[in-house]
PDB file of N, CA and C in Angstrom:
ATOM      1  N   UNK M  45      25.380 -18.095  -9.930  1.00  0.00           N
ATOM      2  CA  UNK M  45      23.952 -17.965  -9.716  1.00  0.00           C
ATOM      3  C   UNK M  45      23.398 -16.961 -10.733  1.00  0.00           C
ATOM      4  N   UNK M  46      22.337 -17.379 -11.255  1.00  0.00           N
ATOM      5  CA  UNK M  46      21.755 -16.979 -12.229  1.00  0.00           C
ATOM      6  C   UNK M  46      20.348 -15.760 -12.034  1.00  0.00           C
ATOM      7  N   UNK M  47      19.751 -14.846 -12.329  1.00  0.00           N
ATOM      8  CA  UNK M  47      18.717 -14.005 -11.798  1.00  0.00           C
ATOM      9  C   UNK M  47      17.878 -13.516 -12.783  1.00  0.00           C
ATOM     10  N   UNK M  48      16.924 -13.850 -12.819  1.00  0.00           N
ATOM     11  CA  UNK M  48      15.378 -13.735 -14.004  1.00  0.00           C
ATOM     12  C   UNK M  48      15.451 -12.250 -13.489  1.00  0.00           C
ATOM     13  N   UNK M  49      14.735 -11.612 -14.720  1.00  0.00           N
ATOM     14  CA  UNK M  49      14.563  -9.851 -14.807  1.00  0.00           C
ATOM     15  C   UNK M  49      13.578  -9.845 -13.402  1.00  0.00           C
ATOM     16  N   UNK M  50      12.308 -10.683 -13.134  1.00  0.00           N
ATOM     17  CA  UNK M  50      11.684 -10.665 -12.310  1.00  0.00           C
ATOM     18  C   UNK M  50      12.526 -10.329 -10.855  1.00  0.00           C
ATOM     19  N   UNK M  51      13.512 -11.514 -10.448  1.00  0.00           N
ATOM     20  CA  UNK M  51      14.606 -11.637  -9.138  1.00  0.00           C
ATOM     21  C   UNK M  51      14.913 -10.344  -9.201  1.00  0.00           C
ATOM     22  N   UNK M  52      15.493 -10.217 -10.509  1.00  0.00           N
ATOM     23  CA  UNK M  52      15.913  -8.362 -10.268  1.00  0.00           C
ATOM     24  C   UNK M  52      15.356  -6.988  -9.436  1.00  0.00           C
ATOM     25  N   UNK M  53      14.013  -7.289 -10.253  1.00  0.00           N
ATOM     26  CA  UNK M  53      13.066  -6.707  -9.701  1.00  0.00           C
ATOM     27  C   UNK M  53      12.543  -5.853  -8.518  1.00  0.00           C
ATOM     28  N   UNK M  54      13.230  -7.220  -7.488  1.00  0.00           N
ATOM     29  CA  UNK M  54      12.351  -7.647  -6.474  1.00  0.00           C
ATOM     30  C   UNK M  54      12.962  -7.256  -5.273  1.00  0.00           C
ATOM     31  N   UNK M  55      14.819  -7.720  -5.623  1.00  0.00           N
ATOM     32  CA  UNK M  55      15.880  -7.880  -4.857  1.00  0.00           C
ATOM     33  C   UNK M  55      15.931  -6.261  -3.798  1.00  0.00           C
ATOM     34  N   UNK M  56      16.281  -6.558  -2.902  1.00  0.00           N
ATOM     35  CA  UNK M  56      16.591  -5.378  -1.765  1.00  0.00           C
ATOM     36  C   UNK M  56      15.302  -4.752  -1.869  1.00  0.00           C
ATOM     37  N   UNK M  57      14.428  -4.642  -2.001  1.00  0.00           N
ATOM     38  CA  UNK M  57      12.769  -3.829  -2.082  1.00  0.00           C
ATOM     39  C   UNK M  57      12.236  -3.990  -0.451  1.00  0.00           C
ATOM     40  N   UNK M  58      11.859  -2.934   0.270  1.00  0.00           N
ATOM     41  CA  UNK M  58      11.409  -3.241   1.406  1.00  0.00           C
ATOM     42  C   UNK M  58       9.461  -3.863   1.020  1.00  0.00           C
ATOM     43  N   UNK M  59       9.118  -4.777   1.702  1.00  0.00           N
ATOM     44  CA  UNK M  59       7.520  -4.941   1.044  1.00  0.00           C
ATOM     45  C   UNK M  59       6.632  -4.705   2.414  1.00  0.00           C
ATOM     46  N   UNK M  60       5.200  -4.411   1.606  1.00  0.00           N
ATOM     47  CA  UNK M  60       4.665  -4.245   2.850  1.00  0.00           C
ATOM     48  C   UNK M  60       3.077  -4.380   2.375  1.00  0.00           C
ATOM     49  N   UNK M  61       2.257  -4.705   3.404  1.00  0.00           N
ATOM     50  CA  UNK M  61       0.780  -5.279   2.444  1.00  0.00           C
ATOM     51  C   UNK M  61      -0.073  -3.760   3.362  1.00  0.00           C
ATOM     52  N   UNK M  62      -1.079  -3.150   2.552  1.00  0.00           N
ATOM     53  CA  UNK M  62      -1.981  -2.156   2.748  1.00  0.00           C
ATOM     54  C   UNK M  62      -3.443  -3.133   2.626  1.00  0.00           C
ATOM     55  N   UNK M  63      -3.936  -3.474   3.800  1.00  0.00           N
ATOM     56  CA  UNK M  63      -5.684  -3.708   4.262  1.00  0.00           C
ATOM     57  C   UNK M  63      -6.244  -1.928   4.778  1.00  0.00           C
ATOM     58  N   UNK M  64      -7.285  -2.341   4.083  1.00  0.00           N
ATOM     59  CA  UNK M  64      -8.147  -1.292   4.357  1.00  0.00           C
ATOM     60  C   UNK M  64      -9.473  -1.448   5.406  1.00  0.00           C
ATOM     61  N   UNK M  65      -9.537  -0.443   6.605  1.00  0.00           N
ATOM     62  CA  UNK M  65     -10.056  -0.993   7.449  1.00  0.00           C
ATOM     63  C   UNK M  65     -11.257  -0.888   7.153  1.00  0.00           C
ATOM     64  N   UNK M  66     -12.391  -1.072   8.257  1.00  0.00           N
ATOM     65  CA  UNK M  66     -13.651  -0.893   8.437  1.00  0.00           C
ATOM     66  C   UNK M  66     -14.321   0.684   8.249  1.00  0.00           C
ATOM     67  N   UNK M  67     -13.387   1.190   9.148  1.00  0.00           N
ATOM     68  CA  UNK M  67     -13.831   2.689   8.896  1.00  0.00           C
ATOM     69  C   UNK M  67     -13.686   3.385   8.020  1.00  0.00           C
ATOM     70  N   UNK M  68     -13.084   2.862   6.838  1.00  0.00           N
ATOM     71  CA  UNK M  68     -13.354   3.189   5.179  1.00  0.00           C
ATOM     72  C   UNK M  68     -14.655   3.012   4.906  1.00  0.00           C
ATOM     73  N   UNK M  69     -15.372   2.019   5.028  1.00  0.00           N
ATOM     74  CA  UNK M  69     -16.385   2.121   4.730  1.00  0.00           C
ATOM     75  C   UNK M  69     -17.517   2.917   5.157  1.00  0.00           C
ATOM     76  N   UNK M  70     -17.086   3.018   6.650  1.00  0.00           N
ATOM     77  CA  UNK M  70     -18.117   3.543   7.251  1.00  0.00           C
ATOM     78  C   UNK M  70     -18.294   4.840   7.207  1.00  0.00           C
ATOM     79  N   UNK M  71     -16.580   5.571   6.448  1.00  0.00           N
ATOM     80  CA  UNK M  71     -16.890   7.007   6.220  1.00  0.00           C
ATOM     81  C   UNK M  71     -17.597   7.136   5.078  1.00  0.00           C
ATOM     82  N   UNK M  72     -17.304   6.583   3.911  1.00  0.00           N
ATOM     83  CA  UNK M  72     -17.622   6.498   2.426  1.00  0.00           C
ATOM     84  C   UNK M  72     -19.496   6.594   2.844  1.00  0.00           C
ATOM     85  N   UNK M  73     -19.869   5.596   3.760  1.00  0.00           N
ATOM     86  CA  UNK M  73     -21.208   5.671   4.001  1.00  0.00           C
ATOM     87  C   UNK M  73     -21.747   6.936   4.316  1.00  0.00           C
ATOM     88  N   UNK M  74     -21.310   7.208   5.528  1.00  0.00           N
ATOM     89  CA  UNK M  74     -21.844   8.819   6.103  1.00  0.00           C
ATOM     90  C   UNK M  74     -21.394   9.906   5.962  1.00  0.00           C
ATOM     91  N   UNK M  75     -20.641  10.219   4.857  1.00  0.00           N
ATOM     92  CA  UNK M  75     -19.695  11.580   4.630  1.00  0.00           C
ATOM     93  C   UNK M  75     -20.245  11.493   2.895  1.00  0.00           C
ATOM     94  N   UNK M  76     -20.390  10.369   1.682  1.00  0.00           N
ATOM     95  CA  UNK M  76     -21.062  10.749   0.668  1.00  0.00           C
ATOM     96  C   UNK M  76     -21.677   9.707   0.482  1.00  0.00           C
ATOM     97  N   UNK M  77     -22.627   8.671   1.342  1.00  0.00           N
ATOM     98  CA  UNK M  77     -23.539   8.077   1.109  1.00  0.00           C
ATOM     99  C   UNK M  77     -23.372   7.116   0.186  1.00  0.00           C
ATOM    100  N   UNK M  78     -22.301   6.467  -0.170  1.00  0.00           N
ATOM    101  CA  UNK M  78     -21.454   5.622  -0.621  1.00  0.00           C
ATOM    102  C   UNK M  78     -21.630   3.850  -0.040  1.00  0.00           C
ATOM    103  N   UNK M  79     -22.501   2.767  -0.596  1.00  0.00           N
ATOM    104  CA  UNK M  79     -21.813   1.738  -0.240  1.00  0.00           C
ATOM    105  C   UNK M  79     -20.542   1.046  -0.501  1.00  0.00           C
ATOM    106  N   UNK M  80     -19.206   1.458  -0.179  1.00  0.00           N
ATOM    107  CA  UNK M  80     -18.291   0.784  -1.150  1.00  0.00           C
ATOM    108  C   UNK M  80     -18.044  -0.755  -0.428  1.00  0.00           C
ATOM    109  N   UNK M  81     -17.745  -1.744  -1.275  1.00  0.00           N
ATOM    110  CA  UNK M  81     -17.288  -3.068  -0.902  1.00  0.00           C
ATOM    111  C   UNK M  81     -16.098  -2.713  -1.029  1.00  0.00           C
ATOM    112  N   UNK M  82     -15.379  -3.856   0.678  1.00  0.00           N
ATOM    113  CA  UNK M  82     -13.655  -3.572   0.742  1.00  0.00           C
ATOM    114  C   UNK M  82     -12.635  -4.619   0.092  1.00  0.00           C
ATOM    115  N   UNK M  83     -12.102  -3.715  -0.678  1.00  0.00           N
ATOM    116  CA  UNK M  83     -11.029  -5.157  -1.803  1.00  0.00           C
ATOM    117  C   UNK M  83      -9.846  -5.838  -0.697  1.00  0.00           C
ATOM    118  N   UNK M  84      -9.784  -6.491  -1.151  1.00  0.00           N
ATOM    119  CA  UNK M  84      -8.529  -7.617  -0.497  1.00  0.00           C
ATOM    120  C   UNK M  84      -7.321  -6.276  -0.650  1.00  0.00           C
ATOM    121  N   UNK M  85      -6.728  -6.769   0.618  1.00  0.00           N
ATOM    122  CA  UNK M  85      -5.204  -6.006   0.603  1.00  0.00           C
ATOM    123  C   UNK M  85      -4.212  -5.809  -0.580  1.00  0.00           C
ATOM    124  N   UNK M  86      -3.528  -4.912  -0.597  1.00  0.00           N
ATOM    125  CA  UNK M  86      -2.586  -5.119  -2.014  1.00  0.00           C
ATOM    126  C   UNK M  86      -1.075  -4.660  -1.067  1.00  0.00           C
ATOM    127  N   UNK M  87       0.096  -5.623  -1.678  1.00  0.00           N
ATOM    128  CA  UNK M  87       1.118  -5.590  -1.890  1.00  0.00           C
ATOM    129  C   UNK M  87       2.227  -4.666  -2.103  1.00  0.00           C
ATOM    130  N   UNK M  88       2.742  -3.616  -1.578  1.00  0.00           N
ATOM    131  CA  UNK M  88       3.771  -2.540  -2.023  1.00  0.00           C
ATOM    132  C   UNK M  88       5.277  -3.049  -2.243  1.00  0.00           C
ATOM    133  N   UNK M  89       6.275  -2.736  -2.792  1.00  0.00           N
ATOM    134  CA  UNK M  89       7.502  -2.820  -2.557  1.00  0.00           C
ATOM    135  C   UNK M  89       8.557  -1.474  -2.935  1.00  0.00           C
ATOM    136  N   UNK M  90       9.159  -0.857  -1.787  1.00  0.00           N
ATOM    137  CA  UNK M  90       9.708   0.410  -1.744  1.00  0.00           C
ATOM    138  C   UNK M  90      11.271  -0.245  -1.898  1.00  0.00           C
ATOM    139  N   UNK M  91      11.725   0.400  -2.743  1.00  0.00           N
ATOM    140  CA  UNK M  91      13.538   0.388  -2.585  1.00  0.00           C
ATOM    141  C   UNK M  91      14.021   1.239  -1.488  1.00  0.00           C
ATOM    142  N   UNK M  92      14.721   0.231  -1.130  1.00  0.00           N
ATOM    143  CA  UNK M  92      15.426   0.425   0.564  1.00  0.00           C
ATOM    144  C   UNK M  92      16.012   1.961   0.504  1.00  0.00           C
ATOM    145  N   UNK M  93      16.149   3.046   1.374  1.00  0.00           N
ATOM    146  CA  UNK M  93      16.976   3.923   1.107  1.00  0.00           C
ATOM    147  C   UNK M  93      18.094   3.839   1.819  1.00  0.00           C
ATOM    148  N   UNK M  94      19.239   4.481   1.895  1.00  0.00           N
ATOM    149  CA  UNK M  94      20.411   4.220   2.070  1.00  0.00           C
ATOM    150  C   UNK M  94      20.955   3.946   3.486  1.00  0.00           C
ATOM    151  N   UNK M  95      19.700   4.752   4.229  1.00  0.00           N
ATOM    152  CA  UNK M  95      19.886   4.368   6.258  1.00  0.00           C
ATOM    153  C   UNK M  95      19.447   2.684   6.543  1.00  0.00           C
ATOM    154  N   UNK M  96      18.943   1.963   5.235  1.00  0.00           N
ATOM    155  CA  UNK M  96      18.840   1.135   5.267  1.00  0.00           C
ATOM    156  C   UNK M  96      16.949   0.504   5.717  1.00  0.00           C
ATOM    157  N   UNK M  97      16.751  -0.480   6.804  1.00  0.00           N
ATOM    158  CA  UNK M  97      15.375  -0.823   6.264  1.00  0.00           C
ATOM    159  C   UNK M  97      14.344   0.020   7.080  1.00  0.00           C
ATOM    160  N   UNK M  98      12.967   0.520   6.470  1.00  0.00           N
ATOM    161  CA  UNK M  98      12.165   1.417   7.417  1.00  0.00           C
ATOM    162  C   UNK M  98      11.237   0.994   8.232  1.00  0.00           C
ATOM    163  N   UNK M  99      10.658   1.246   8.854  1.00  0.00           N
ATOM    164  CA  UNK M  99       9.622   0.880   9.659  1.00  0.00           C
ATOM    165  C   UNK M  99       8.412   2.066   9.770  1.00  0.00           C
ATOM    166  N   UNK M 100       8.389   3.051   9.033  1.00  0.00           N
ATOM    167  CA  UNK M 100       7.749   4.440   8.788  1.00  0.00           C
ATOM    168  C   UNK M 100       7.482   4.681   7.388  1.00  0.00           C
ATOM    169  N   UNK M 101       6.567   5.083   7.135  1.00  0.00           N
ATOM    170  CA  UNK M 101       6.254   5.497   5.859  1.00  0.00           C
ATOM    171  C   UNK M 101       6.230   7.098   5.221  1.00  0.00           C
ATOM    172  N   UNK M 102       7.218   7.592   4.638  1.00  0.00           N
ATOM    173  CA  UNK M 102       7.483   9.010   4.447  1.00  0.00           C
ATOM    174  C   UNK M 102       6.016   9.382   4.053  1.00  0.00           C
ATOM    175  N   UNK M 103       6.014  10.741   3.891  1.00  0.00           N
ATOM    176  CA  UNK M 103       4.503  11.188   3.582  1.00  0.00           C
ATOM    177  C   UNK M 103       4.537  11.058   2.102  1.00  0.00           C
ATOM    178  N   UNK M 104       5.452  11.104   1.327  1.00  0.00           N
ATOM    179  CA  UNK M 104       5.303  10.798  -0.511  1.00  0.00           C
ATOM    180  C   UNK M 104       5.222   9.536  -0.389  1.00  0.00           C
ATOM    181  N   UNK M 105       5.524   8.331   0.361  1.00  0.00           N
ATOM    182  CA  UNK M 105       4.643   7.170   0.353  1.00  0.00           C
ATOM    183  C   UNK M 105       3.287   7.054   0.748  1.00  0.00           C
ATOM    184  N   UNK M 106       3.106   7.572   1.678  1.00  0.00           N
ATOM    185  CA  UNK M 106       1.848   7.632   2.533  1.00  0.00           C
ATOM    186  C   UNK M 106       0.896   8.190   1.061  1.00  0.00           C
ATOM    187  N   UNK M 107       0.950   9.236   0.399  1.00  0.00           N
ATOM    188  CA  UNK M 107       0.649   9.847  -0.781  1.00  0.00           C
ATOM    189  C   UNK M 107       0.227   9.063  -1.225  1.00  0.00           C
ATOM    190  N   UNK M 108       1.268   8.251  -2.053  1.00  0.00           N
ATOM    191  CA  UNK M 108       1.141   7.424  -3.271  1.00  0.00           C
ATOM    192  C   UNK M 108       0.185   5.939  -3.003  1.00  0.00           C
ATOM    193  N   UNK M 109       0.598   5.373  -1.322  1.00  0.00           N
ATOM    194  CA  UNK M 109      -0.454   4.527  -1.551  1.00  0.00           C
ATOM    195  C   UNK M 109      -1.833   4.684  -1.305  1.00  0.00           C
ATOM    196  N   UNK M 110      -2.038   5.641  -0.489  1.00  0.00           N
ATOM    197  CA  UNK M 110      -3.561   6.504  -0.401  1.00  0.00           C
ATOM    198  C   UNK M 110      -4.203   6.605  -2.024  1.00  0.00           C
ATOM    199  N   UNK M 111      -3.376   7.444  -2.265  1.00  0.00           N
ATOM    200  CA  UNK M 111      -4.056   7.549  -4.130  1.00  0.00           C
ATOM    201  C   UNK M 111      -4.039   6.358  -4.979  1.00  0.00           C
ATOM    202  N   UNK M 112      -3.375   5.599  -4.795  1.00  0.00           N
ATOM    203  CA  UNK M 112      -3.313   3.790  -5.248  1.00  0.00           C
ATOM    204  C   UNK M 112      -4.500   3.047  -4.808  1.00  0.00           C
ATOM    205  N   UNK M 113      -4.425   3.211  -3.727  1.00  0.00           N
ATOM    206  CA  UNK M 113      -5.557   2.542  -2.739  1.00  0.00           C
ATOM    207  C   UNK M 113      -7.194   3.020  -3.285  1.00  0.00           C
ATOM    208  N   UNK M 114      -7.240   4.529  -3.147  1.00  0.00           N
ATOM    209  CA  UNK M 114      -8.434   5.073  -3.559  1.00  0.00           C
ATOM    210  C   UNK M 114      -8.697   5.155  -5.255  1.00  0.00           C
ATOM    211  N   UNK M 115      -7.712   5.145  -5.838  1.00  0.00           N
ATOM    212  CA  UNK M 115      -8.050   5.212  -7.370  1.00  0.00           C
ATOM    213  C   UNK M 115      -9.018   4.159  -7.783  1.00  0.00           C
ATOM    214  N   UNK M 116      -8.495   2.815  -7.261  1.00  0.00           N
ATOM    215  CA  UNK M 116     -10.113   1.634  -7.619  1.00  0.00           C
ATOM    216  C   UNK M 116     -11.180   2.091  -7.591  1.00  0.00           C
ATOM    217  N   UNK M 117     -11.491   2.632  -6.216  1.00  0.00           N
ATOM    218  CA  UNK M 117     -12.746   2.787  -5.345  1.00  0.00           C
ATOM    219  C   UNK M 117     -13.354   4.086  -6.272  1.00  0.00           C
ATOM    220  N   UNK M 118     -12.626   5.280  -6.867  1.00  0.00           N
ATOM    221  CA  UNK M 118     -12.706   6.197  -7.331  1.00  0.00           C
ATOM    222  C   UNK M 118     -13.093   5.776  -8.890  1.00  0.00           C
ATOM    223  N   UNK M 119     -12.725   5.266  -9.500  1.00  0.00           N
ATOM    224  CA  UNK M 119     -12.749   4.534 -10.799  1.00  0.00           C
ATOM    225  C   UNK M 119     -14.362   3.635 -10.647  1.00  0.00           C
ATOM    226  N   UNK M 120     -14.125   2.809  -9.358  1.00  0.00           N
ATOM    227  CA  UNK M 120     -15.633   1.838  -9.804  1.00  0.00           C
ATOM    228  C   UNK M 120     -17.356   2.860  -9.425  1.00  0.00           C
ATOM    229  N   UNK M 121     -16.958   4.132  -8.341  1.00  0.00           N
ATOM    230  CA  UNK M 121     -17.823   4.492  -7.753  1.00  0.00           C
ATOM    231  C   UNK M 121     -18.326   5.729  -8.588  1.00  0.00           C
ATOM    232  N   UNK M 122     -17.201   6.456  -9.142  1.00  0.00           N
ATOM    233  CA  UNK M 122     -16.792   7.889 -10.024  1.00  0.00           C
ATOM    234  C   UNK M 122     -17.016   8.952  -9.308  1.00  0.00           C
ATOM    235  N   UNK M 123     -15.729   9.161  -8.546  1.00  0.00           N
ATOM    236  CA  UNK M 123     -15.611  10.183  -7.751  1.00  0.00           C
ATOM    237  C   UNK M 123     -14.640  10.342  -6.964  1.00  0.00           C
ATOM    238  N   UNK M 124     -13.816  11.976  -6.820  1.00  0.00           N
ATOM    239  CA  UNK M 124     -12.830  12.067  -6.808  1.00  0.00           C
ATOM    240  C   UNK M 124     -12.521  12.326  -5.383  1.00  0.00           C
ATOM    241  N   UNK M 125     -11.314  11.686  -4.961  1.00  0.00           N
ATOM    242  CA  UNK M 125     -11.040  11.769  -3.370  1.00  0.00           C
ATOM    243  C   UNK M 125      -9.395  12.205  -3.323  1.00  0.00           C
ATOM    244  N   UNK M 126      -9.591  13.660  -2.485  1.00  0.00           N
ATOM    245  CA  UNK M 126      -7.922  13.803  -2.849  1.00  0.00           C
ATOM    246  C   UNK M 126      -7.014  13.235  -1.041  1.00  0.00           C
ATOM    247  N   UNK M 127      -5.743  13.315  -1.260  1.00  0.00           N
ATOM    248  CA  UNK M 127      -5.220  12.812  -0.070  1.00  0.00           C
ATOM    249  C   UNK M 127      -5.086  13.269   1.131  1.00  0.00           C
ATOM    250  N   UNK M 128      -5.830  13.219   1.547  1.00  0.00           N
ATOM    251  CA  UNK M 128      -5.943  13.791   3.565  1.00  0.00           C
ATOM    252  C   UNK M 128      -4.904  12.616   4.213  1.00  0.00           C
ATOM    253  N   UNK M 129      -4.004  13.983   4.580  1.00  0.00           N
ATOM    254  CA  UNK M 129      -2.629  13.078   5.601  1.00  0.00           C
ATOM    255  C   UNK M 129      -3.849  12.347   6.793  1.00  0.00           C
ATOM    256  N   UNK M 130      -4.645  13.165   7.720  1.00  0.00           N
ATOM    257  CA  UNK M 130      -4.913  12.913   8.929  1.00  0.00           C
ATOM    258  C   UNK M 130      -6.181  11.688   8.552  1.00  0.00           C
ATOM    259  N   UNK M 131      -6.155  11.027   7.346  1.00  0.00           N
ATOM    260  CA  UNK M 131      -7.196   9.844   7.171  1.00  0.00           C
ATOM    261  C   UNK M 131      -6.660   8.422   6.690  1.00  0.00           C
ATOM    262  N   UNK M 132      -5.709   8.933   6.296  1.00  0.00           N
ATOM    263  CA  UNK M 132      -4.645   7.492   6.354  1.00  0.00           C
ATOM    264  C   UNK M 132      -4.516   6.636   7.399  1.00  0.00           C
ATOM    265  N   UNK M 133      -4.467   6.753   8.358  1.00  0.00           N
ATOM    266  CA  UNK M 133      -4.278   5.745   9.709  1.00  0.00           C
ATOM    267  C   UNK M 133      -5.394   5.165  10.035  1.00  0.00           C
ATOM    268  N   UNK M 134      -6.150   6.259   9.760  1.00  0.00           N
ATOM    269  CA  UNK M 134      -7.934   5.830  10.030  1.00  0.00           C
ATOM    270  C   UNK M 134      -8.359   4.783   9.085  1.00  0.00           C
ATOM    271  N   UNK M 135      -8.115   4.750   7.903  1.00  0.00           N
ATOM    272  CA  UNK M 135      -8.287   4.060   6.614  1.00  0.00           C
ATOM    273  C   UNK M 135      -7.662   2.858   6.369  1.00  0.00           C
ATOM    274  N   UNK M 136      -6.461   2.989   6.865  1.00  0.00           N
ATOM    275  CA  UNK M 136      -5.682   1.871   6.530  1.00  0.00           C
ATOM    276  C   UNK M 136      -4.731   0.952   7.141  1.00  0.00           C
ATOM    277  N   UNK M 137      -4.388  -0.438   7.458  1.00  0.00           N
ATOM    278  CA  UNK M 137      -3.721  -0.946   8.395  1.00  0.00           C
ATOM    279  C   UNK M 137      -2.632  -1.302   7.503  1.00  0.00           C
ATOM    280  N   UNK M 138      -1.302  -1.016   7.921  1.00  0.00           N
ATOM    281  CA  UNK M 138      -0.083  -1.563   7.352  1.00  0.00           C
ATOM    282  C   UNK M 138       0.764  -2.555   7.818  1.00  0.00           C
ATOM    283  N   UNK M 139       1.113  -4.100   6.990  1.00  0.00           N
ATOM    284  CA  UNK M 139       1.184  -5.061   7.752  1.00  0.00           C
ATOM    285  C   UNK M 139       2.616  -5.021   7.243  1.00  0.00           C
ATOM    286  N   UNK M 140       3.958  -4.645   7.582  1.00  0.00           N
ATOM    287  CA  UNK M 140       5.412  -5.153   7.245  1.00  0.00           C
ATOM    288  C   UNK M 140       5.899  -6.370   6.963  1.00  0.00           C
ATOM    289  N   UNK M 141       6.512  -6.448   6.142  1.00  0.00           N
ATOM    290  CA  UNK M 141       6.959  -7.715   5.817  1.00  0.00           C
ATOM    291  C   UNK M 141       8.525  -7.708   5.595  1.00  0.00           C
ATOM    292  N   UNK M 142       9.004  -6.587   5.640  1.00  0.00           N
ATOM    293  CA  UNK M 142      10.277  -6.691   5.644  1.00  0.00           C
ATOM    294  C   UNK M 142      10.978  -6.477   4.175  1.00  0.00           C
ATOM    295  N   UNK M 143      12.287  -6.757   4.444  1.00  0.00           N
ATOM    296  CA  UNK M 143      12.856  -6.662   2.966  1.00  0.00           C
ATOM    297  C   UNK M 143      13.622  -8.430   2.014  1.00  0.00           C
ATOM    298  N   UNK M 144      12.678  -7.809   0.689  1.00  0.00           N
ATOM    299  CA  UNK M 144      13.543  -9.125  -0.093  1.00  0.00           C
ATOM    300  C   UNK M 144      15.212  -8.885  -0.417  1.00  0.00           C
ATOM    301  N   UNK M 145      15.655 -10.242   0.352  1.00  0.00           N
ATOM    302  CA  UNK M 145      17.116 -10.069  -0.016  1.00  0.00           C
ATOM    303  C   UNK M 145      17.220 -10.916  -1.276  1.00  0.00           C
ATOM    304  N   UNK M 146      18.447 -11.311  -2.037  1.00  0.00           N
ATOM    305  CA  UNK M 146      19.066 -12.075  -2.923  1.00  0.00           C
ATOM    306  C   UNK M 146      19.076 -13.994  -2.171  1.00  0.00           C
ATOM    307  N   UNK M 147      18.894 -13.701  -1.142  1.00  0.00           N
ATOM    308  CA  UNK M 147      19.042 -15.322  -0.578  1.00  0.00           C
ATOM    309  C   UNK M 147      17.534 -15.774  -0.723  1.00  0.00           C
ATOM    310  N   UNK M 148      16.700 -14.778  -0.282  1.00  0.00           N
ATOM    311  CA  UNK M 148      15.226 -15.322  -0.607  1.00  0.00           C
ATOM    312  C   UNK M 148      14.371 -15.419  -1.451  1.00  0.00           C
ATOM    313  N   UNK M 149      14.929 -14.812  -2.787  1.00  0.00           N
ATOM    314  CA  UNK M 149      13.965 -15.024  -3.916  1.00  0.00           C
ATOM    315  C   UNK M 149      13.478 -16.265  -4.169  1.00  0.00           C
ATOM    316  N   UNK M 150      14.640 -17.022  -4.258  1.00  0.00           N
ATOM    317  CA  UNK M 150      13.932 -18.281  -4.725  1.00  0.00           C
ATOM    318  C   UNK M 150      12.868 -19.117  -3.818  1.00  0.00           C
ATOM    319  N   UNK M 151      12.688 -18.564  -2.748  1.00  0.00           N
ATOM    320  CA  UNK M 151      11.292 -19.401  -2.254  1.00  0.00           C
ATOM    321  C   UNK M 151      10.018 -18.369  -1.982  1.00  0.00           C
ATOM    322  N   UNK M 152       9.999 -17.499  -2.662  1.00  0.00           N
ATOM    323  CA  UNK M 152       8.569 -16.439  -2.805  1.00  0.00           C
ATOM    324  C   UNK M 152       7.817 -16.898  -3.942  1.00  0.00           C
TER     325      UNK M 152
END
């Protein structure tokens, strides 16, 4: 069996999709008067760590997709939003998807 750099990629990665809720907007509205429009969900994939697959998101993830998430919004609106642990949950719904093994690449 043969594996494109892509398969490589991909293989053992836990994935997980980030929607952003309603009450993003509604803070952006009444905290700096902000209309922002909400983008379609985006896609993560974390390499598994060694206890194997998670169901929790460490806070240097939680970090990174907060600042991922907000950098668009920050970029189209121009203005800087730094990472509040206690607004993440509020902000954002995390949908699991589990982990890509080597048996399932070929039908993603």
């Amino acid at each position: 069996m043969t594996f494109t750099i892509y398969d490589h990629m991909i293989l053992n990665q836990q994935s997980l999709s980030v929607t952003v809720k309603p009450a993003f907007a509604a803070y952006f509205k009444t905290e700096l008067d902000i209309d922002v429009h909400i983008h379609a969900s985006n896609v993560y994939l974390f390499a598994i760590p060694l206890q194997g697959e998670f169901t929790q998101l460490s806070d240097e993830q939680k970090t990174f997709v907060f600042q991922k998430e907000l950098s668009l919004y920050e970029e189209q609106y121009e203005f800087e939003f730094p990472y509040e642990k206690t607004l993440f949950d509020r902000f954002f719904e995390i949908t699991w998807h589990g982990v890509v093994y080597h048996g399932e690449i070929k039908s993603l």
